[in-house]
PDB file of C-alpha atoms in Angstrom:
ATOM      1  CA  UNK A   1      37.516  77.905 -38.843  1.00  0.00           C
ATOM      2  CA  UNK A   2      34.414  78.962 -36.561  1.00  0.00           C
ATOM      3  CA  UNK A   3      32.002  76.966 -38.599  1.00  0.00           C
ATOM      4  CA  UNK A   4      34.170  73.964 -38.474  1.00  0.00           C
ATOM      5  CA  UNK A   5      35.035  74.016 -34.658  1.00  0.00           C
ATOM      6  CA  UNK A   6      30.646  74.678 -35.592  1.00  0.00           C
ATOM      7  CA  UNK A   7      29.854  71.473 -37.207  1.00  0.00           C
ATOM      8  CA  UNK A   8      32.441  69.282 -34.774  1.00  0.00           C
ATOM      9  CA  UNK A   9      30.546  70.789 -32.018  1.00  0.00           C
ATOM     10  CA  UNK A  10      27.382  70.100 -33.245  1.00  0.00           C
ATOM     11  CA  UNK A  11      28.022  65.987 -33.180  1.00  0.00           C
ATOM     12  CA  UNK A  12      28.163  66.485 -29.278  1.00  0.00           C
ATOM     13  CA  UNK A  13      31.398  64.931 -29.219  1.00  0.00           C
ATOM     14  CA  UNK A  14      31.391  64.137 -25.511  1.00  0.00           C
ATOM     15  CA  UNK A  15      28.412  62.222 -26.098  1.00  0.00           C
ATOM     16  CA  UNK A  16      30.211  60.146 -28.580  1.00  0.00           C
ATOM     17  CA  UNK A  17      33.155  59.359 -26.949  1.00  0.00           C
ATOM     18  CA  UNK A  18      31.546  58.034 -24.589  1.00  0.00           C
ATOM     19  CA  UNK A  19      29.911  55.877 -26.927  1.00  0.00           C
ATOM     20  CA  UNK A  20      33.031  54.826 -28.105  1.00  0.00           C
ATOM     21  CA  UNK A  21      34.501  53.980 -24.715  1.00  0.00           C
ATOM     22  CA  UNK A  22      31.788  51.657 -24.730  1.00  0.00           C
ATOM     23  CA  UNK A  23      32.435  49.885 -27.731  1.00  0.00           C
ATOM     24  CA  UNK A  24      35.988  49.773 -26.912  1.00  0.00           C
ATOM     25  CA  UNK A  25      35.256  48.504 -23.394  1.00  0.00           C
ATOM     26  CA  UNK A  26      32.891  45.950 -24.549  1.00  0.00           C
ATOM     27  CA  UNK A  27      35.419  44.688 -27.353  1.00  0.00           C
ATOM     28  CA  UNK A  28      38.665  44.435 -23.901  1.00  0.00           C
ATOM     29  CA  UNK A  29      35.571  41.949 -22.231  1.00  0.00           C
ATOM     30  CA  UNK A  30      34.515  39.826 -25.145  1.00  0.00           C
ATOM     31  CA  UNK A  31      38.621  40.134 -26.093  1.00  0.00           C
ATOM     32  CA  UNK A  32      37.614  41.673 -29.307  1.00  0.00           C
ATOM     33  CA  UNK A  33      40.100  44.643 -29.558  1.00  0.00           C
ATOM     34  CA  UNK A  34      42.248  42.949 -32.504  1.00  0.00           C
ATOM     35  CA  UNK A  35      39.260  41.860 -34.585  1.00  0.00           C
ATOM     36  CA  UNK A  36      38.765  42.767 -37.857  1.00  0.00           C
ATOM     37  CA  UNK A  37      34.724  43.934 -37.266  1.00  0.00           C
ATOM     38  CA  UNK A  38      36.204  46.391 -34.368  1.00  0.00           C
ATOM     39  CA  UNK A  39      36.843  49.022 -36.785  1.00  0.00           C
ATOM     40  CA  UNK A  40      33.537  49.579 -38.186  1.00  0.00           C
ATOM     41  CA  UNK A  41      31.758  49.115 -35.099  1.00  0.00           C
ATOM     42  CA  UNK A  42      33.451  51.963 -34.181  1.00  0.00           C
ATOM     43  CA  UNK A  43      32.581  53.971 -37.222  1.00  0.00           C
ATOM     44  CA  UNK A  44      29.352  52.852 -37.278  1.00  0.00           C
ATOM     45  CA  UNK A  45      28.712  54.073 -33.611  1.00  0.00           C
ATOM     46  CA  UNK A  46      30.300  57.188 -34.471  1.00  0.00           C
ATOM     47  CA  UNK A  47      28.328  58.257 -37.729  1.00  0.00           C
ATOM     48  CA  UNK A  48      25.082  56.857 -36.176  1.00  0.00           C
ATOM     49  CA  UNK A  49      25.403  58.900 -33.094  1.00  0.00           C
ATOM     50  CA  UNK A  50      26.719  62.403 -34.517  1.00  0.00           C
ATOM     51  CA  UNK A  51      24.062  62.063 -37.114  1.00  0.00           C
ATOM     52  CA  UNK A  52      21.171  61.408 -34.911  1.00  0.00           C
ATOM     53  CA  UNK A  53      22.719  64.036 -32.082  1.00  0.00           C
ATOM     54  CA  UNK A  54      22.556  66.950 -35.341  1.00  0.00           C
ATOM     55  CA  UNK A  55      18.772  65.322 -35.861  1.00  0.00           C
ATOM     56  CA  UNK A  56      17.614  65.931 -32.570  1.00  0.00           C
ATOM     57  CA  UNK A  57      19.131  69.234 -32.771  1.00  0.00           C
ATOM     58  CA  UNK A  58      17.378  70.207 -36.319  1.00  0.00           C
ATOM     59  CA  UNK A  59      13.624  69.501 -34.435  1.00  0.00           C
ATOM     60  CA  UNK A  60      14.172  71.159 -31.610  1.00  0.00           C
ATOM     61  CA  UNK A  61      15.844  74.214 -32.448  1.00  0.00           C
ATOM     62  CA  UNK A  62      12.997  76.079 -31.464  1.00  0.00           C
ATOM     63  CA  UNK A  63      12.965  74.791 -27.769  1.00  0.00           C
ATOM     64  CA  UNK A  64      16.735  75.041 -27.311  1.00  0.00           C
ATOM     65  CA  UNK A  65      16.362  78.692 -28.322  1.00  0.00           C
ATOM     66  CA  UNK A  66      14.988  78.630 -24.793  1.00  0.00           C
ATOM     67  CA  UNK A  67      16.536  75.862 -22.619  1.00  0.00           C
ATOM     68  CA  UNK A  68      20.029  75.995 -24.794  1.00  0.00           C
ATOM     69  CA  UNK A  69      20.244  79.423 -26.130  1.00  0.00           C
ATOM     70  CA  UNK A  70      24.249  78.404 -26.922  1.00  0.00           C
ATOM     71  CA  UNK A  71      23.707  75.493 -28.694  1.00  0.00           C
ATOM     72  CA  UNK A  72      25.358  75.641 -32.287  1.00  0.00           C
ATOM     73  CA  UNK A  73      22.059  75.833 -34.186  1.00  0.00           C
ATOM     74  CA  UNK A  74      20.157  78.484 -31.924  1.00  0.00           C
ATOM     75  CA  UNK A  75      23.227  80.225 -31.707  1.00  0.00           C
ATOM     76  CA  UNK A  76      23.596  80.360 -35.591  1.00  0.00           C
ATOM     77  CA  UNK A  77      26.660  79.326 -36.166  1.00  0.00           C
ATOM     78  CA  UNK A  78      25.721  76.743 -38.847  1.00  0.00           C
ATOM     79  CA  UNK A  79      22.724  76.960 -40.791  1.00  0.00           C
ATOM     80  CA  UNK A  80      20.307  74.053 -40.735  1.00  0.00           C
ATOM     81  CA  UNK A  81      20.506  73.148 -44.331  1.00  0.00           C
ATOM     82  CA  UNK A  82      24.312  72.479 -43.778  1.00  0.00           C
ATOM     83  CA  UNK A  83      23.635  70.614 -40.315  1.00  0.00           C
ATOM     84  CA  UNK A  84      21.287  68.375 -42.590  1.00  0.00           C
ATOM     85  CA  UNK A  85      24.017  67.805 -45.165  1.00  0.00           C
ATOM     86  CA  UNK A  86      26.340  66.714 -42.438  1.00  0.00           C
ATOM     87  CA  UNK A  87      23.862  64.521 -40.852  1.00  0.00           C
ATOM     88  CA  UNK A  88      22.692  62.815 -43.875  1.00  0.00           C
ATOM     89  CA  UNK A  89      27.091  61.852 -45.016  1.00  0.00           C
ATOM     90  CA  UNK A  90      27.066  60.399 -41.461  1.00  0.00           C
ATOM     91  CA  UNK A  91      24.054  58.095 -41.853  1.00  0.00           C
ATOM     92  CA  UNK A  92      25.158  56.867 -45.295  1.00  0.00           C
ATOM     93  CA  UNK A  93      28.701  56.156 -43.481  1.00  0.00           C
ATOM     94  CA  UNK A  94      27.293  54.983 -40.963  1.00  0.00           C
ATOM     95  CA  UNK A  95      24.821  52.367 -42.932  1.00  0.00           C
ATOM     96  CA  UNK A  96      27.301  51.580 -45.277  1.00  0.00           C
ATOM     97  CA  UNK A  97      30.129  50.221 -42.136  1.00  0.00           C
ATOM     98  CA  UNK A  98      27.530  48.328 -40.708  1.00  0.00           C
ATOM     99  CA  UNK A  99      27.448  45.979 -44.148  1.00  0.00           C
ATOM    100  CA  UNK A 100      30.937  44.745 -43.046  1.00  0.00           C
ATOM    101  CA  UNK A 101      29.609  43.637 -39.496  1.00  0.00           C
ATOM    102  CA  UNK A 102      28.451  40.358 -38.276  1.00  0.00           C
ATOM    103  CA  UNK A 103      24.810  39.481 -39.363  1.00  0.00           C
ATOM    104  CA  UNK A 104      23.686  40.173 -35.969  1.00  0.00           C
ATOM    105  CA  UNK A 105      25.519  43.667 -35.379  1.00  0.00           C
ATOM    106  CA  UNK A 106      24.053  44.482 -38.920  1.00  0.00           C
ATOM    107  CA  UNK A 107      20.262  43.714 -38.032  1.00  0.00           C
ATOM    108  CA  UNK A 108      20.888  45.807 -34.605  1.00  0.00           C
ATOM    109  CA  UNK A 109      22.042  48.720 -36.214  1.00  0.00           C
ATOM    110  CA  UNK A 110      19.769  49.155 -39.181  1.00  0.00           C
ATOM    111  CA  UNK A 111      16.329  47.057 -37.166  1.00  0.00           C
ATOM    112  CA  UNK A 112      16.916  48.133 -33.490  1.00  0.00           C
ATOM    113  CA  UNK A 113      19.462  51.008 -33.240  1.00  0.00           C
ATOM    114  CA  UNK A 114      18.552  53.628 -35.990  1.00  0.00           C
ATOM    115  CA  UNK A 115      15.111  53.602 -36.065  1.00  0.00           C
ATOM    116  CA  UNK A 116      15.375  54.484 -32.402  1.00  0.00           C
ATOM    117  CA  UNK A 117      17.963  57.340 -33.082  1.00  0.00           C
ATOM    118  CA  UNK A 118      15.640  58.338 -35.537  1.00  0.00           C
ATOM    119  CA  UNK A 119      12.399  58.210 -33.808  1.00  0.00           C
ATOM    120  CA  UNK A 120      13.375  59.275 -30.619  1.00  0.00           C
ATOM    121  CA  UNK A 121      12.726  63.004 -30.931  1.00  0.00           C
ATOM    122  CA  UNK A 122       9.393  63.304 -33.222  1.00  0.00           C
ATOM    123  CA  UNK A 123       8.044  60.238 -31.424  1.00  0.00           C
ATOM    124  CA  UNK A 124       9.350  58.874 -28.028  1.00  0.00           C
ATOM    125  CA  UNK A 125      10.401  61.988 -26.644  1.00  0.00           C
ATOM    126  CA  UNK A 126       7.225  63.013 -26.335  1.00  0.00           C
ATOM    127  CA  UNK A 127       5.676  59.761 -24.419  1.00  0.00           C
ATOM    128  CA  UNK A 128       6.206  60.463 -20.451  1.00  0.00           C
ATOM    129  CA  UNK A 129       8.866  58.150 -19.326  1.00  0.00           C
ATOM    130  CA  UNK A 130       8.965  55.883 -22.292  1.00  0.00           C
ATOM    131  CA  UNK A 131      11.193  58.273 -23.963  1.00  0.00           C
ATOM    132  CA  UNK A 132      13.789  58.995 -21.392  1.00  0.00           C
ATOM    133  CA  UNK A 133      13.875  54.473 -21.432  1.00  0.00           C
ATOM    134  CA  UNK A 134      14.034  54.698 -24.771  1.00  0.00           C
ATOM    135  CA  UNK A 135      17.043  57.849 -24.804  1.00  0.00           C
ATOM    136  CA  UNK A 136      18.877  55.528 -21.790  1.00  0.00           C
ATOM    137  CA  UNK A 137      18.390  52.258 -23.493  1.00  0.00           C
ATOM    138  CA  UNK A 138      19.997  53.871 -26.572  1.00  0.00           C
ATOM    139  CA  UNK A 139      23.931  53.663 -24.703  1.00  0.00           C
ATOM    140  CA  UNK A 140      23.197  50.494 -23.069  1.00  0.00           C
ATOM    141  CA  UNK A 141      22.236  48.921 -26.544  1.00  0.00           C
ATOM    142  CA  UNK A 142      25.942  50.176 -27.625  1.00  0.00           C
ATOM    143  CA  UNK A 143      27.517  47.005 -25.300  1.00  0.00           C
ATOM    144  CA  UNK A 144      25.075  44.626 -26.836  1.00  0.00           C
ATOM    145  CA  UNK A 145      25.651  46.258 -30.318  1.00  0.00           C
ATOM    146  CA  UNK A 146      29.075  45.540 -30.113  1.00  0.00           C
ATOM    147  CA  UNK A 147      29.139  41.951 -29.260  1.00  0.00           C
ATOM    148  CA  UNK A 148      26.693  41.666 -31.826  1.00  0.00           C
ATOM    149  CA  UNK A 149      28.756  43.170 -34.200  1.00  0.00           C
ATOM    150  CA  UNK A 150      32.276  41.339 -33.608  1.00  0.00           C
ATOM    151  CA  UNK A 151      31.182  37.715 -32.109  1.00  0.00           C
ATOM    152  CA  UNK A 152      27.959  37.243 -33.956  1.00  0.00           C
ATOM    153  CA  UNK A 153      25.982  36.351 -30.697  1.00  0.00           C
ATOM    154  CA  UNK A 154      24.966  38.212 -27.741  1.00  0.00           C
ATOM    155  CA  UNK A 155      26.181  36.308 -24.149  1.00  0.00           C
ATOM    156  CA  UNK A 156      28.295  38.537 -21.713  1.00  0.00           C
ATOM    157  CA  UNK A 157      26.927  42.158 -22.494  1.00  0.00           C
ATOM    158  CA  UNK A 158      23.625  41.855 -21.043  1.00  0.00           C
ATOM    159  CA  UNK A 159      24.579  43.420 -17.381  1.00  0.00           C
ATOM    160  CA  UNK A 160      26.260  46.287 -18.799  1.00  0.00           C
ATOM    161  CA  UNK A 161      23.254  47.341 -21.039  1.00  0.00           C
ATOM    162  CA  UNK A 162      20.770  46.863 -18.296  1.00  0.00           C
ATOM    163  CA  UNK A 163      23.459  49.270 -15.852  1.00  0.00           C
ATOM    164  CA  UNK A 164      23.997  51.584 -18.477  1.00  0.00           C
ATOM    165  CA  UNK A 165      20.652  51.728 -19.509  1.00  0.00           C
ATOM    166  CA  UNK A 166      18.957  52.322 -16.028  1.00  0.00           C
ATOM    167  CA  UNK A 167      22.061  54.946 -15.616  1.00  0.00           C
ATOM    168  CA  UNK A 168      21.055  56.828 -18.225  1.00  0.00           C
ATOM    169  CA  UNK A 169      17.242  56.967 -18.170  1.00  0.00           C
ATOM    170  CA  UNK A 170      17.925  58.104 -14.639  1.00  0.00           C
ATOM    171  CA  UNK A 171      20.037  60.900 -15.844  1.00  0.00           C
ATOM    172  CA  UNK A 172      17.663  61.829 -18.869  1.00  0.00           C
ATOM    173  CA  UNK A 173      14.943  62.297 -16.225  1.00  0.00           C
ATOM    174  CA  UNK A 174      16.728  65.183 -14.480  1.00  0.00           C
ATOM    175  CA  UNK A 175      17.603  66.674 -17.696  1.00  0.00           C
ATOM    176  CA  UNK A 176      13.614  66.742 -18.890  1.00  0.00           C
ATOM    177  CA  UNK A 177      12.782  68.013 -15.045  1.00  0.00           C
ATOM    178  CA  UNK A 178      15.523  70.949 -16.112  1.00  0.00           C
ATOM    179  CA  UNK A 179      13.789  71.488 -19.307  1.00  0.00           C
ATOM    180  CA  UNK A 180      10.916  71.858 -18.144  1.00  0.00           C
ATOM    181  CA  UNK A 181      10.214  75.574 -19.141  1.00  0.00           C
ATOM    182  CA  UNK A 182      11.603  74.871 -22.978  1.00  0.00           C
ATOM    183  CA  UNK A 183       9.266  71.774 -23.139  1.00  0.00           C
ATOM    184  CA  UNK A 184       6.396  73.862 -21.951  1.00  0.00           C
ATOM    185  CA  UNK A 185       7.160  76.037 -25.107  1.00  0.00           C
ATOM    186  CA  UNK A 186       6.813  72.996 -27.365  1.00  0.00           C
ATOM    187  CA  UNK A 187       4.081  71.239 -25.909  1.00  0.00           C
ATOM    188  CA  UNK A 188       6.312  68.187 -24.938  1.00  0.00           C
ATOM    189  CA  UNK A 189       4.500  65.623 -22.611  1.00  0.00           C
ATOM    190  CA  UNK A 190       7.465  64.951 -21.014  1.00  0.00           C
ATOM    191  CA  UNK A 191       7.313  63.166 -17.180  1.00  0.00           C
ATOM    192  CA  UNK A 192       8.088  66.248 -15.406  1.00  0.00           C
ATOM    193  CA  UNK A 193       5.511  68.331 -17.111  1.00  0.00           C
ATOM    194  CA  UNK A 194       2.957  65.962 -17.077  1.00  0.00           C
ATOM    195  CA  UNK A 195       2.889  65.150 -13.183  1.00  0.00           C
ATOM    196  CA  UNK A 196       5.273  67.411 -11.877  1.00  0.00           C
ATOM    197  CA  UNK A 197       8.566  67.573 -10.213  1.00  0.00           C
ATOM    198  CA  UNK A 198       7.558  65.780  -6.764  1.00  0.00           C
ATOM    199  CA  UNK A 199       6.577  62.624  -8.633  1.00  0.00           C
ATOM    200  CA  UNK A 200       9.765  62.874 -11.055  1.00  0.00           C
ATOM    201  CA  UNK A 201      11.799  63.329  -7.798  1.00  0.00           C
ATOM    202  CA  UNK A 202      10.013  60.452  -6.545  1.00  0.00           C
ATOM    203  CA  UNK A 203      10.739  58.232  -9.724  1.00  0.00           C
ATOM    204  CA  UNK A 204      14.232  59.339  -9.444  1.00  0.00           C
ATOM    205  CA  UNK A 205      15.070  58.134  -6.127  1.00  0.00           C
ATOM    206  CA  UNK A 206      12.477  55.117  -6.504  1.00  0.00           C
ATOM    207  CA  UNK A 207      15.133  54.228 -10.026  1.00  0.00           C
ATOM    208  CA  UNK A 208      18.285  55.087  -8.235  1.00  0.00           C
ATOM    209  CA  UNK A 209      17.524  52.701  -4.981  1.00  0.00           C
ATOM    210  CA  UNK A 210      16.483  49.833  -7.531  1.00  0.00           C
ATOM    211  CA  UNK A 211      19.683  50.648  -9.555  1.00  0.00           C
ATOM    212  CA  UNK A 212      21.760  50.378  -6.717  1.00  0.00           C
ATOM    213  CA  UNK A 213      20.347  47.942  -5.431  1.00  0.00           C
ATOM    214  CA  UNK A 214      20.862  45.900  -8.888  1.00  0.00           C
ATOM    215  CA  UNK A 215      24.308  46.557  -9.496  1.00  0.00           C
ATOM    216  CA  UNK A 216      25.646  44.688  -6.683  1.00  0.00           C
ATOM    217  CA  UNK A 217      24.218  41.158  -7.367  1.00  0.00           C
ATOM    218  CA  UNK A 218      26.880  41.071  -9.970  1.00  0.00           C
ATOM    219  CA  UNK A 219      29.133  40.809  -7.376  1.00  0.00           C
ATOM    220  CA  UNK A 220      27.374  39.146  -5.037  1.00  0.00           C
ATOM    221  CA  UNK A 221      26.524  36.611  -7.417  1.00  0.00           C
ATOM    222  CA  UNK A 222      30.118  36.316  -7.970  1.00  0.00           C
ATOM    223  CA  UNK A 223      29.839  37.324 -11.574  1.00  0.00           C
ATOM    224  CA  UNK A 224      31.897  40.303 -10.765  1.00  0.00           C
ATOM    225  CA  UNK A 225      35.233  40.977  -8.356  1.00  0.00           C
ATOM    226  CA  UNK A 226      35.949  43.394  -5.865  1.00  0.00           C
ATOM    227  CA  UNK A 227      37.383  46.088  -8.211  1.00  0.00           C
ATOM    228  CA  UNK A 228      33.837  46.186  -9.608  1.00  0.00           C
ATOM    229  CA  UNK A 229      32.493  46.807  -6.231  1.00  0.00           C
ATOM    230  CA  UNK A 230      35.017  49.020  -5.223  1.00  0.00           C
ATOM    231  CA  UNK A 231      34.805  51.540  -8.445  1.00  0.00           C
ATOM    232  CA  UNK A 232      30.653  50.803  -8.343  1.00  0.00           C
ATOM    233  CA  UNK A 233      30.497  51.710  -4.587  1.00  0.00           C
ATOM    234  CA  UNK A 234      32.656  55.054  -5.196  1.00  0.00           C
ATOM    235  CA  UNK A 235      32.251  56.134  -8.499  1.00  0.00           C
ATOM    236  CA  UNK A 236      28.694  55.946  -8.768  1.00  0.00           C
ATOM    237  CA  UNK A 237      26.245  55.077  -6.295  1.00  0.00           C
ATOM    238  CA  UNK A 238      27.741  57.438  -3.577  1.00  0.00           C
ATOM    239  CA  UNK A 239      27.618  60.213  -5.824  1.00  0.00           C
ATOM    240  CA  UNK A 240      23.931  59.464  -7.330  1.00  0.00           C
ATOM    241  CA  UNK A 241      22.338  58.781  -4.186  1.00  0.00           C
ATOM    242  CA  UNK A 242      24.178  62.025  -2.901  1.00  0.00           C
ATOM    243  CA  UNK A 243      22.665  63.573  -6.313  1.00  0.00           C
ATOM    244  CA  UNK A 244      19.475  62.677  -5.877  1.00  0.00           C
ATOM    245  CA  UNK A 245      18.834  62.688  -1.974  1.00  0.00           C
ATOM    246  CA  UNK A 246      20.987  65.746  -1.203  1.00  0.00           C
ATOM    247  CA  UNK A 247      21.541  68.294  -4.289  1.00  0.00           C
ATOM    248  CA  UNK A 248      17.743  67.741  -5.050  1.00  0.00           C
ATOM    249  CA  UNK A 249      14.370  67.978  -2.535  1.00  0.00           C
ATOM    250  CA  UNK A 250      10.750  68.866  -2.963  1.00  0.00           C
ATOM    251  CA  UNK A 251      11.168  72.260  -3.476  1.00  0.00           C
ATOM    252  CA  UNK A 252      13.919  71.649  -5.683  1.00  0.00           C
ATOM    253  CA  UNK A 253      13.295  74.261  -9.618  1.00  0.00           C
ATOM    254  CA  UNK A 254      15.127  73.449 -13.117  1.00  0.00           C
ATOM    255  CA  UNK A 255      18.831  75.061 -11.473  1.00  0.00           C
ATOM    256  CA  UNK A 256      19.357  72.120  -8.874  1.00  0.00           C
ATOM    257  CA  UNK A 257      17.905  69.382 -11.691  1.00  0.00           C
ATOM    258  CA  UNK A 258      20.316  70.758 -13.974  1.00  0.00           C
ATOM    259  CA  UNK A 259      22.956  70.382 -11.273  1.00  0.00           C
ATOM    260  CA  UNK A 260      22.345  67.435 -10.842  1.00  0.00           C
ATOM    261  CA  UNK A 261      21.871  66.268 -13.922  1.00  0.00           C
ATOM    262  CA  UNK A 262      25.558  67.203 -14.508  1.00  0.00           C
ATOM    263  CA  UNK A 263      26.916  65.315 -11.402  1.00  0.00           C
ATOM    264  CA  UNK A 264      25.187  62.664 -13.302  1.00  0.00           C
ATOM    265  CA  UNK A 265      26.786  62.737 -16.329  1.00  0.00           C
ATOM    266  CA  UNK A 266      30.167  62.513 -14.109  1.00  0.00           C
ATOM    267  CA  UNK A 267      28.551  59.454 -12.707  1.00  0.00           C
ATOM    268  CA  UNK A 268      28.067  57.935 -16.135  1.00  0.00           C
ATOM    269  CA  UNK A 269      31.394  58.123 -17.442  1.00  0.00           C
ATOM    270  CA  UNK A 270      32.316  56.871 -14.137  1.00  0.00           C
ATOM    271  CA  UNK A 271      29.964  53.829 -14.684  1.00  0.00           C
ATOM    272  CA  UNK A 272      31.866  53.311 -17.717  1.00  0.00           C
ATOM    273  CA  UNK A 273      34.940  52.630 -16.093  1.00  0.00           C
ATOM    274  CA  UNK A 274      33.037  50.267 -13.443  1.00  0.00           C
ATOM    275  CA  UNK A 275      31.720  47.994 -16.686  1.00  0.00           C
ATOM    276  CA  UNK A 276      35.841  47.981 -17.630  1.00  0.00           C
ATOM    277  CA  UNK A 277      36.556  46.821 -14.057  1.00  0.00           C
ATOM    278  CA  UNK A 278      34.003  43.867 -14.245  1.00  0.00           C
ATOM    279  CA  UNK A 279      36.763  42.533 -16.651  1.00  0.00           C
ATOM    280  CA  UNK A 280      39.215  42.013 -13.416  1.00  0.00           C
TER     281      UNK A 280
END
């Protein structure tokens, strides 16, 4: 029983709920929810993610013996070999439900989305900044993925991947600056290690005022109602600019980025629920 509660743990399944509240959420706006692609968009999502979540796991075991010490893996409560096994059904689900998408959601999962999920560890995670674009730009491509996937054509989900996405690369920022000890350990060239934690701080706020800043011309531009405004003024740009201008400061170490890395991940399921509201 352990090693199953193990290897359901191991998929991060907050992580991909979430992306399923996105595919869900995109399918309500493009009125999608009864079609017949919905299905496997949602497996697809599902397989892709848990896979790629036990992937990143598997290469950096080592540094999460540090900065996660209670991580499945680390913790050895599955052995790798098995956590490969796992990961390697998932893909192969995962690949084969995309073959019963639209041509377009097809070519985005197998061209655009996987390789990313793939590379994104050995590769991008090491570039300073591109990786935590590349990490953020992975949920926001979920929107675009699905109405890819069920309509053919990609029209209305361009806002919501460019919110999501700068959301999220926000939030993997403070989540590198909180790793920054671990990283060290591994040689990662992440932002935070390789100029330090005033100018990720700095980038932070400087992304979080342009974010802000952003998300209101949907409204303003009358895209958008006022239950968008509403749920975008209160569920997340009070409590990131509160996150980033109040829980964190100069002299701010890896406890308050890890603080507020968490407020953030409030703030992203949060932003979620704003996307759902642009549909009012």
């Amino acid at each position: 029983m352990n090693r199953f509660f193990a290897s359901i743990q191991i998929l991060r399944p907050l992580n991909i709920i979430l992306c399923i509240f996105a595919v869900l959420i995109s399918a309500y706006i493009i009125e999608g929810l009864s079609s017949f692609y919905l299905p496997y968009t949602i497996l697809t999502v599902l397989c892709f993610s848990g896979a790629s979540n036990i992937f990143n796991d598997v290469l950096d075991i080592h540094i999460d013996k540090i900065n996660r010490p209670d991580r499945v893996l680390p913790a050895g409560r599955i052995k790798v070999l098995d956590a490969l096994i796992l990961m390697a059904v998932l893909y192969a689900i995962g690949i084969l439900a995309s073959t019963y998408l639209k041509p377009l959601g097809r070519q985005l999962a197998l061209i655009t989305v996987l390789p990313l999920l793939i590379l994104y560890t050995p590769i991008f995670k090491r570039l300073p900044f591109i990786g935590n674009i590349v990490v953020g730009g992975i949920l926001g491509l979920v929107f675009i993925f699905t109405e890819g996937a069920i309509v053919g054509n990609v029209d209305t989900m361009w806002i919501p991947f460019l919110l999501a996405t700068g959301l999220s690369t926000i939030r993997e920022l403070c989540k590198d600056a909180a790793d920054i000890e671990g990283d060290a350990t591994a040689n990662l060239n992440t932002f935070p290690r390789k100029f330090g934690l005033i100018s990720t701080l700095w980038l932070i706020r400087f992304l979080s005022v342009v974010l802000c800043f952003f998300a209101l011309t949907p409204y303003t531009g009358g895209n958008y109602g006022i239950i968008y405004l509403l749920t975008l003024i209160l569920g997340v740009e009070i409590p990131l600019l509160y996150s980033i201008f109040i829980v964190l400061n100069e002299k701010s170490g890896s406890t308050q980025y890890f603080k507020a890395a968490k407020i953030l991940k409030g703030v992203t399921i949060a932003g979620m629920l704003v996307i759902f509201s642009s549909a009012f």
